[in-house]
C-alpha atoms as an extended CHARMM CRD file, in Angstrom:
* protein
*
       218  EXT
         1         1  MET       CA              0.0000000000        0.0000000000        0.0000000000  PROA      1               0.0000000000
         2         2  LEU       CA              1.6600000000        3.2190000000       -1.1560000000  PROA      2               0.0000000000
         3         3  SER       CA              1.1930000000        6.6450000000        0.4110000000  PROA      3               0.0000000000
         4         4  ASN       CA             -1.1320000000        7.6560000000       -2.4370000000  PROA      4               0.0000000000
         5         5  GLY       CA             -3.5690000000        4.8910000000       -1.4210000000  PROA      5               0.0000000000
         6         6  SER       CA             -2.8930000000        2.5300000000       -4.3350000000  PROA      6               0.0000000000
         7         7  GLU       CA             -2.0990000000       -1.1490000000       -3.8110000000  PROA      7               0.0000000000
         8         8  TYR       CA             -0.5010000000       -3.5570000000       -6.2800000000  PROA      8               0.0000000000
         9         9  GLU       CA              2.1010000000       -6.2700000000       -6.6610000000  PROA      9               0.0000000000
        10        10  VAL       CA              5.5510000000       -4.7690000000       -7.0280000000  PROA      10              0.0000000000
        11        11  TYR       CA              7.6270000000       -7.8780000000       -7.6940000000  PROA      11              0.0000000000
        12        12  THR       CA              6.6140000000      -11.5370000000       -7.9090000000  PROA      12              0.0000000000
        13        13  LEU       CA              8.8930000000      -14.5820000000       -7.9990000000  PROA      13              0.0000000000
        14        14  LEU       CA              7.7000000000      -18.1090000000       -8.7900000000  PROA      14              0.0000000000
        15        15  ASN       CA             10.1100000000      -21.0070000000       -8.2690000000  PROA      15              0.0000000000
        16        16  GLY       CA             12.9740000000      -18.5230000000       -8.2200000000  PROA      16              0.0000000000
        17        17  ASN       CA             12.0260000000      -16.9040000000      -11.5270000000  PROA      17              0.0000000000
        18        18  LEU       CA             10.6090000000      -13.4430000000      -12.1080000000  PROA      18              0.0000000000
        19        19  GLN       CA              6.8860000000      -13.8370000000      -12.7120000000  PROA      19              0.0000000000
        20        20  SER       CA              5.7210000000      -10.2170000000      -12.8440000000  PROA      20              0.0000000000
        21        21  GLN       CA              6.9070000000       -6.6990000000      -12.1240000000  PROA      21              0.0000000000
        22        22  HSD       CA              4.8610000000       -3.5190000000      -11.8440000000  PROA      22              0.0000000000
        23        23  PRO       CA              5.6490000000       -0.9640000000      -14.5970000000  PROA      23              0.0000000000
        24        24  GLU       CA              6.3490000000        1.7620000000      -12.0030000000  PROA      24              0.0000000000
        25        25  TYR       CA              9.2260000000       -0.3350000000      -10.6600000000  PROA      25              0.0000000000
        26        26  LYS       CA             10.5070000000       -1.8730000000      -13.8780000000  PROA      26              0.0000000000
        27        27  GLY       CA             14.2910000000       -1.9590000000      -13.8480000000  PROA      27              0.0000000000
        28        28  ARG       CA             14.4140000000       -0.4660000000      -10.3390000000  PROA      28              0.0000000000
        29        29  VAL       CA             13.7550000000       -3.4770000000       -8.0940000000  PROA      29              0.0000000000
        30        30  HSD       CA             15.3710000000       -6.8680000000       -7.6910000000  PROA      30              0.0000000000
        31        31  MET       CA             15.9610000000       -9.6220000000       -5.1640000000  PROA      31              0.0000000000
        32        32  LYS       CA             19.2860000000      -11.3610000000       -4.5020000000  PROA      32              0.0000000000
        33        33  PRO       CA             19.1480000000      -15.0920000000       -5.3940000000  PROA      33              0.0000000000
        34        34  ASP       CA             21.8730000000      -16.0200000000       -2.8740000000  PROA      34              0.0000000000
        35        35  LEU       CA             19.7880000000      -14.5970000000       -0.0230000000  PROA      35              0.0000000000
        36        36  LEU       CA             16.7040000000      -16.4230000000       -1.2620000000  PROA      36              0.0000000000
        37        37  ARG       CA             18.5880000000      -19.7050000000       -1.0880000000  PROA      37              0.0000000000
        38        38  MET       CA             19.2740000000      -18.8870000000        2.5620000000  PROA      38              0.0000000000
        39        39  GLY       CA             15.5630000000      -18.3500000000        3.1500000000  PROA      39              0.0000000000
        40        40  ARG       CA             15.8330000000      -14.5770000000        3.2810000000  PROA      40              0.0000000000
        41        41  ALA       CA             13.8910000000      -12.2740000000        0.9600000000  PROA      41              0.0000000000
        42        42  GLU       CA             15.1370000000       -8.7070000000        0.4890000000  PROA      42              0.0000000000
        43        43  LEU       CA             13.6550000000       -6.2930000000       -2.0310000000  PROA      43              0.0000000000
        44        44  GLU       CA             16.0880000000       -3.6270000000       -3.2260000000  PROA      44              0.0000000000
        45        45  ILE       CA             14.7410000000       -0.4450000000       -4.8290000000  PROA      45              0.0000000000
        46        46  SER       CA             17.0830000000        1.7900000000       -6.8230000000  PROA      46              0.0000000000
        47        47  ASN       CA             16.5030000000        5.3350000000       -8.1320000000  PROA      47              0.0000000000
        48        48  VAL       CA             14.0490000000        5.8450000000       -5.2880000000  PROA      48              0.0000000000
        49        49  LYS       CA             11.1680000000        8.2550000000       -5.8920000000  PROA      49              0.0000000000
        50        50  ILE       CA              8.9690000000       10.1600000000       -3.4610000000  PROA      50              0.0000000000
        51        51  SER       CA              6.0390000000        8.1090000000       -4.7900000000  PROA      51              0.0000000000
        52        52  ASP       CA              7.7410000000        4.9360000000       -3.5130000000  PROA      52              0.0000000000
        53        53  SER       CA              6.8280000000        5.9010000000        0.0580000000  PROA      53              0.0000000000
        54        54  GLY       CA              4.3520000000        3.5740000000        1.7050000000  PROA      54              0.0000000000
        55        55  SER       CA              3.9220000000        0.1430000000        3.2920000000  PROA      55              0.0000000000
        56        56  TYR       CA              5.3790000000       -2.9530000000        1.6200000000  PROA      56              0.0000000000
        57        57  ARG       CA              4.2250000000       -6.4870000000        2.3840000000  PROA      57              0.0000000000
        58        58  CYS       CA              6.4190000000       -9.5090000000        1.6920000000  PROA      58              0.0000000000
        59        59  LEU       CA              4.1990000000      -12.5720000000        1.2040000000  PROA      59              0.0000000000
        60        60  ILE       CA              5.7710000000      -16.0450000000        1.0610000000  PROA      60              0.0000000000
        61        61  LYS       CA              3.6980000000      -19.0580000000        0.0280000000  PROA      61              0.0000000000
        62        62  MET       CA              5.3210000000      -22.4100000000        0.7530000000  PROA      62              0.0000000000
        63        63  GLY       CA              2.8510000000      -24.9990000000        1.9570000000  PROA      63              0.0000000000
        64        64  GLY       CA              1.2290000000      -22.3440000000        4.0970000000  PROA      64              0.0000000000
        65        65  ALA       CA              1.6130000000      -18.5840000000        3.8640000000  PROA      65              0.0000000000
        66        66  ASP       CA              3.4410000000      -16.0050000000        5.9410000000  PROA      66              0.0000000000
        67        67  TYR       CA              4.1080000000      -12.3110000000        5.5050000000  PROA      67              0.0000000000
        68        68  LYS       CA              6.0620000000       -9.4100000000        6.9460000000  PROA      68              0.0000000000
        69        69  GLN       CA              5.4060000000       -5.7150000000        6.4520000000  PROA      69              0.0000000000
        70        70  ALA       CA              7.7300000000       -2.7080000000        6.3610000000  PROA      70              0.0000000000
        71        71  THR       CA              7.1960000000        1.0030000000        5.8140000000  PROA      71              0.0000000000
        72        72  LEU       CA              9.3550000000        3.1160000000        3.5160000000  PROA      72              0.0000000000
        73        73  SER       CA              9.4990000000        6.8830000000        4.0260000000  PROA      73              0.0000000000
        74        74  VAL       CA             11.3930000000        8.7510000000        1.3010000000  PROA      74              0.0000000000
        75        75  LYS       CA             12.9050000000       12.1750000000        1.9970000000  PROA      75              0.0000000000
        76        76  ALA       CA             14.8040000000       14.5750000000       -0.2510000000  PROA      76              0.0000000000
        77        77  PRO       CA             17.1010000000       17.1120000000        1.4850000000  PROA      77              0.0000000000
        78        78  TYR       CA             16.7720000000       20.7780000000        0.6000000000  PROA      78              0.0000000000
        79        79  LYS       CA             19.8100000000       22.5010000000       -0.9340000000  PROA      79              0.0000000000
        80        80  ILE       CA             19.0790000000       26.2020000000       -0.7490000000  PROA      80              0.0000000000
        81        81  LYS       CA             20.1320000000       28.6000000000       -3.5110000000  PROA      81              0.0000000000
        82        82  THR       CA             20.3240000000       32.2910000000       -2.6190000000  PROA      82              0.0000000000
        83        83  HSD       CA             20.5080000000       35.5940000000       -4.4550000000  PROA      83              0.0000000000
        84        84  VAL       CA             20.7820000000       39.2700000000       -3.4940000000  PROA      84              0.0000000000
        85        85  LYS       CA             19.3890000000       41.8270000000       -5.9400000000  PROA      85              0.0000000000
        86        86  GLU       CA             19.5160000000       45.6170000000       -5.7970000000  PROA      86              0.0000000000
        87        87  LEU       CA             16.2100000000       47.4920000000       -6.1060000000  PROA      87              0.0000000000
        88        88  HSD       CA             16.4510000000       51.1880000000       -7.0190000000  PROA      88              0.0000000000
        89        89  LYS       CA             14.0020000000       53.6200000000       -5.4550000000  PROA      89              0.0000000000
        90        90  ASN       CA             15.5710000000       57.0620000000       -5.3570000000  PROA      90              0.0000000000
        91        91  ALA       CA             18.9210000000       58.7540000000       -4.8560000000  PROA      91              0.0000000000
        92        92  ASP       CA             18.9410000000       58.5250000000       -1.0670000000  PROA      92              0.0000000000
        93        93  HSD       CA             17.1920000000       55.2060000000       -0.5330000000  PROA      93              0.0000000000
        94        94  LYS       CA             17.7740000000       51.7610000000       -1.9580000000  PROA      94              0.0000000000
        95        95  ASP       CA             16.2700000000       48.4000000000       -1.1450000000  PROA      95              0.0000000000
        96        96  ALA       CA             17.7330000000       44.9580000000       -1.6120000000  PROA      96              0.0000000000
        97        97  GLU       CA             15.7720000000       41.8470000000       -2.5300000000  PROA      97              0.0000000000
        98        98  LEU       CA             16.9300000000       38.6870000000       -0.7690000000  PROA      98              0.0000000000
        99        99  SER       CA             15.7540000000       35.4190000000       -2.2600000000  PROA      99              0.0000000000
       100       100  CYS       CA             16.1440000000       31.7250000000       -1.5490000000  PROA      100             0.0000000000
       101       101  GLU       CA             14.7400000000       28.6660000000       -3.2890000000  PROA      101             0.0000000000
       102       102  SER       CA             15.0750000000       24.9150000000       -3.2530000000  PROA      102             0.0000000000
       103       103  GLU       CA             13.3620000000       21.6060000000       -3.9460000000  PROA      103             0.0000000000
       104       104  GLY       CA             12.9340000000       18.7590000000       -1.5060000000  PROA      104             0.0000000000
       105       105  TYR       CA             10.5980000000       16.6250000000        0.5530000000  PROA      105             0.0000000000
       106       106  PRO       CA              8.7060000000       16.6910000000        2.9170000000  PROA      106             0.0000000000
       107       107  PRO       CA              7.0150000000       20.1210000000        2.6670000000  PROA      107             0.0000000000
       108       108  VAL       CA              8.4850000000       22.8900000000        4.7920000000  PROA      108             0.0000000000
       109       109  GLN       CA              7.5990000000       26.2990000000        6.1370000000  PROA      109             0.0000000000
       110       110  VAL       CA              9.8910000000       29.1950000000        5.1460000000  PROA      110             0.0000000000
       111       111  LEU       CA             11.0210000000       31.4770000000        7.9590000000  PROA      111             0.0000000000
       112       112  TRP       CA             13.2010000000       34.5820000000        7.8700000000  PROA      112             0.0000000000
       113       113  ARG       CA             15.2470000000       35.8230000000       10.8340000000  PROA      113             0.0000000000
       114       114  ASP       CA             17.8730000000       38.5320000000       11.0790000000  PROA      114             0.0000000000
       115       115  GLY       CA             21.0980000000       38.4010000000       13.0600000000  PROA      115             0.0000000000
       116       116  ASN       CA             19.2540000000       39.5950000000       16.1700000000  PROA      116             0.0000000000
       117       117  ASP       CA             16.7870000000       36.6940000000       15.8730000000  PROA      117             0.0000000000
       118       118  GLN       CA             13.9860000000       39.0610000000       14.8950000000  PROA      118             0.0000000000
       119       119  ASP       CA             11.2450000000       37.2380000000       12.9930000000  PROA      119             0.0000000000
       120       120  LEU       CA             10.7890000000       38.7800000000        9.5260000000  PROA      120             0.0000000000
       121       121  SER       CA              8.6690000000       35.9860000000        8.0510000000  PROA      121             0.0000000000
       122       122  LYS       CA              5.4990000000       38.0800000000        7.7200000000  PROA      122             0.0000000000
       123       123  LYS       CA              7.3830000000       40.5880000000        5.5590000000  PROA      123             0.0000000000
       124       124  ALA       CA              8.4260000000       37.8930000000        3.0860000000  PROA      124             0.0000000000
       125       125  SER       CA              6.5970000000       36.4930000000        0.0830000000  PROA      125             0.0000000000
       126       126  SER       CA              6.8170000000       32.7110000000       -0.3110000000  PROA      126             0.0000000000
       127       127  LYS       CA              5.5130000000       30.3270000000       -2.9590000000  PROA      127             0.0000000000
       128       128  HSD       CA              5.0640000000       26.5510000000       -2.8810000000  PROA      128             0.0000000000
       129       129  SER       CA              4.5380000000       24.2330000000       -5.8550000000  PROA      129             0.0000000000
       130       130  VAL       CA              4.9030000000       20.5180000000       -6.6120000000  PROA      130             0.0000000000
       131       131  THR       CA              7.2030000000       19.2530000000       -9.3700000000  PROA      131             0.0000000000
       132       132  ALA       CA              6.6330000000       16.3040000000      -11.6900000000  PROA      132             0.0000000000
       133       133  ASP       CA              8.8330000000       14.2370000000       -9.3460000000  PROA      133             0.0000000000
       134       134  GLN       CA              6.5240000000       15.1460000000       -6.4330000000  PROA      134             0.0000000000
       135       135  LEU       CA              9.1760000000       17.3380000000       -4.8350000000  PROA      135             0.0000000000
       136       136  PHE       CA              8.1510000000       20.5950000000       -3.2140000000  PROA      136             0.0000000000
       137       137  HSD       CA              9.6060000000       23.6510000000       -4.9530000000  PROA      137             0.0000000000
       138       138  ILE       CA              9.9060000000       26.5070000000       -2.4660000000  PROA      138             0.0000000000
       139       139  SER       CA             10.8500000000       30.1070000000       -3.2510000000  PROA      139             0.0000000000
       140       140  SER       CA             10.8140000000       33.1020000000       -0.9350000000  PROA      140             0.0000000000
       141       141  LEU       CA             11.5880000000       36.8280000000       -1.2850000000  PROA      141             0.0000000000
       142       142  LEU       CA             12.3710000000       39.3810000000        1.4150000000  PROA      142             0.0000000000
       143       143  ILE       CA             12.9540000000       43.0950000000        0.7460000000  PROA      143             0.0000000000
       144       144  VAL       CA             15.1740000000       44.9860000000        3.1910000000  PROA      144             0.0000000000
       145       145  ASN       CA             16.9400000000       48.3330000000        3.3230000000  PROA      145             0.0000000000
       146       146  ALA       CA             20.1200000000       48.0810000000        1.2580000000  PROA      146             0.0000000000
       147       147  SER       CA             22.0570000000       50.0310000000        3.8860000000  PROA      147             0.0000000000
       148       148  SER       CA             21.6360000000       47.1970000000        6.3830000000  PROA      148             0.0000000000
       149       149  ASN       CA             24.8060000000       45.5100000000        7.5680000000  PROA      149             0.0000000000
       150       150  ASN       CA             22.7840000000       42.7300000000        9.1730000000  PROA      150             0.0000000000
       151       151  THR       CA             22.8630000000       39.0040000000        8.4960000000  PROA      151             0.0000000000
       152       152  TYR       CA             19.6400000000       37.4060000000        7.2870000000  PROA      152             0.0000000000
       153       153  HSD       CA             18.6910000000       33.7510000000        7.6300000000  PROA      153             0.0000000000
       154       154  CYS       CA             16.3400000000       31.9690000000        5.2390000000  PROA      154             0.0000000000
       155       155  ILE       CA             15.1930000000       28.8620000000        7.0880000000  PROA      155             0.0000000000
       156       156  PHE       CA             13.3570000000       25.8200000000        5.7450000000  PROA      156             0.0000000000
       157       157  TRP       CA             11.6550000000       24.3230000000        8.7660000000  PROA      157             0.0000000000
       158       158  ASN       CA              9.3700000000       21.4030000000        9.4850000000  PROA      158             0.0000000000
       159       159  GLU       CA              8.6990000000       20.4780000000       13.0960000000  PROA      159             0.0000000000
       160       160  THR       CA              8.7360000000       16.7680000000       12.2050000000  PROA      160             0.0000000000
       161       161  MET       CA             12.1390000000       16.9730000000       10.4850000000  PROA      161             0.0000000000
       162       162  GLU       CA             15.2890000000       16.0470000000       12.3450000000  PROA      162             0.0000000000
       163       163  GLU       CA             17.2510000000       18.7400000000       10.5070000000  PROA      163             0.0000000000
       164       164  THR       CA             16.6210000000       22.4060000000        9.7980000000  PROA      164             0.0000000000
       165       165  TYR       CA             17.9340000000       23.7650000000        6.5010000000  PROA      165             0.0000000000
       166       166  ASN       CA             19.0880000000       27.3660000000        6.3760000000  PROA      166             0.0000000000
       167       167  ALA       CA             21.0370000000       29.8520000000        4.2920000000  PROA      167             0.0000000000
       168       168  SER       CA             22.6840000000       33.0090000000        5.6280000000  PROA      168             0.0000000000
       169       169  LEU       CA             22.7300000000       36.1190000000        3.4490000000  PROA      169             0.0000000000
       170       170  ARG       CA             24.4650000000       39.4840000000        3.7280000000  PROA      170             0.0000000000
       171       171  ILE       CA             24.0220000000       42.4890000000        1.4670000000  PROA      171             0.0000000000
       172       172  PRO       CA             27.1710000000       43.0640000000       -0.6340000000  PROA      172             0.0000000000
       173       173  ALA       CA             29.1180000000       46.1040000000        0.5650000000  PROA      173             0.0000000000
       174       174  MET       CA             28.9660000000       47.6640000000       -2.9010000000  PROA      174             0.0000000000
       175       175  LEU       CA             25.1810000000       47.9540000000       -2.4900000000  PROA      175             0.0000000000
       176       176  ARG       CA             25.2830000000       49.5220000000        0.9750000000  PROA      176             0.0000000000
       177       177  PRO       CA             25.1830000000       53.3460000000        0.7750000000  PROA      177             0.0000000000
       178       178  TYR       CA             25.9280000000       55.6170000000        3.6990000000  PROA      178             0.0000000000
       179       179  LEU       CA             25.3640000000       59.3440000000        4.2580000000  PROA      179             0.0000000000
       180       180  ASN       CA             28.1760000000       61.7680000000        5.0530000000  PROA      180             0.0000000000
       181       181  GLU       CA             27.7600000000       65.0700000000        6.8800000000  PROA      181             0.0000000000
       182       182  GLU       CA             26.4860000000       66.7640000000        3.6940000000  PROA      182             0.0000000000
       183       183  ASN       CA             23.9020000000       63.9590000000        3.2620000000  PROA      183             0.0000000000
       184       184  GLU       CA             25.4990000000       62.8350000000        0.0350000000  PROA      184             0.0000000000
       185       185  VAL       CA             25.1620000000       59.1910000000       -0.8940000000  PROA      185             0.0000000000
       186       186  HSD       CA             28.3940000000       57.2100000000       -1.1070000000  PROA      186             0.0000000000
       187       187  ILE       CA             29.2730000000       53.5720000000       -1.5470000000  PROA      187             0.0000000000
       188       188  ASN       CA             31.2900000000       51.7660000000        1.0960000000  PROA      188             0.0000000000
       189       189  GLU       CA             34.8130000000       51.1690000000       -0.1470000000  PROA      189             0.0000000000
       190       190  ASP       CA             35.6840000000       47.5630000000        0.5390000000  PROA      190             0.0000000000
       191       191  ASP       CA             35.8350000000       44.3940000000       -1.5110000000  PROA      191             0.0000000000
       192       192  GLY       CA             32.1930000000       44.7050000000       -2.5870000000  PROA      192             0.0000000000
       193       193  LYS       CA             31.5190000000       41.0580000000       -1.9420000000  PROA      193             0.0000000000
       194       194  GLY       CA             28.4990000000       39.7890000000       -0.0950000000  PROA      194             0.0000000000
       195       195  SER       CA             28.0490000000       36.3420000000        1.2920000000  PROA      195             0.0000000000
       196       196  ALA       CA             25.4710000000       33.6190000000        1.0630000000  PROA      196             0.0000000000
       197       197  VAL       CA             26.1660000000       30.3980000000        2.8890000000  PROA      197             0.0000000000
       198       198  ALA       CA             23.7460000000       27.4860000000        2.7670000000  PROA      198             0.0000000000
       199       199  GLY       CA             23.7700000000       24.5940000000        5.1610000000  PROA      199             0.0000000000
       200       200  GLY       CA             21.7070000000       22.3350000000        7.3550000000  PROA      200             0.0000000000
       201       201  GLY       CA             21.1950000000       22.2200000000       11.0600000000  PROA      201             0.0000000000
       202       202  SER       CA             23.5490000000       25.0660000000       12.0410000000  PROA      202             0.0000000000
       203       203  PHE       CA             20.9630000000       27.7170000000       12.9150000000  PROA      203             0.0000000000
       204       204  LYS       CA             20.3520000000       28.0660000000       16.6660000000  PROA      204             0.0000000000
       205       205  TRP       CA             16.8830000000       29.1630000000       17.7650000000  PROA      205             0.0000000000
       206       206  LYS       CA             16.6780000000       31.8180000000       20.4410000000  PROA      206             0.0000000000
       207       207  ASN       CA             12.9020000000       31.9180000000       20.0810000000  PROA      207             0.0000000000
       208       208  PRO       CA             11.5390000000       28.7000000000       18.4880000000  PROA      208             0.0000000000
       209       209  PRO       CA              9.0230000000       29.3570000000       15.6880000000  PROA      209             0.0000000000
       210       210  VAL       CA              5.3330000000       28.5960000000       15.8420000000  PROA      210             0.0000000000
       211       211  PRO       CA              3.9880000000       26.4490000000       12.9560000000  PROA      211             0.0000000000
       212       212  ASP       CA              1.8520000000       28.3210000000       10.4390000000  PROA      212             0.0000000000
       213       213  PRO       CA             -1.5830000000       26.6100000000       10.5000000000  PROA      213             0.0000000000
       214       214  GLY       CA             -2.0880000000       27.6040000000        6.8610000000  PROA      214             0.0000000000
       215       215  ILE       CA              0.8020000000       25.4500000000        5.6170000000  PROA      215             0.0000000000
       216       216  ASP       CA              0.6770000000       21.6600000000        5.6700000000  PROA      216             0.0000000000
       217       217  VAL       CA              4.1150000000       20.4460000000        6.7180000000  PROA      217             0.0000000000
       218       218  GLY       CA              3.0620000000       16.9840000000        7.7880000000  PROA      218             0.0000000000
């Protein structure tokens, strides 16, 4: 029984020979003959898909019948891509657009925090969609003042996940203006390089988030 509610025979052996194989698993599943000769049946699935998640029942008929059941839960880790884009407004004010996106499974909630652990999630715009491979494609945008020297964290979070995925972003120095005594706009003179570091599990919560009831992350 798969997670989508369907039930069918995945792989059938008769007298040690392949009798039938479901098209969804063709070329992706097999059993080792040497283990069968030892009375042990192991089904190996390669190129695992999200749709493979579900309960699998091994049924052996030899005189009588016996079966064992196992549950497979497939996960796909999120690898976050980030980008910082300059948004022009006027001569003395500029905004920067911070973005992060990724694909993975299970579904997650996107949270934004700054270096002071201030929650900025409500100021962000996030989109969720499902790919042909049943992965969740997540993208999120946050607009901040380009003069900020803060660090921003884009966090992919699911309370049932053992790991939290996050990316840290900083606005490149070349985009950060400052005002001198005559209120003229200048650009900071340093290497002009920003930073965006993605990783998993390294973000430390000062104030744990509250799940958004409008997003299914189960």
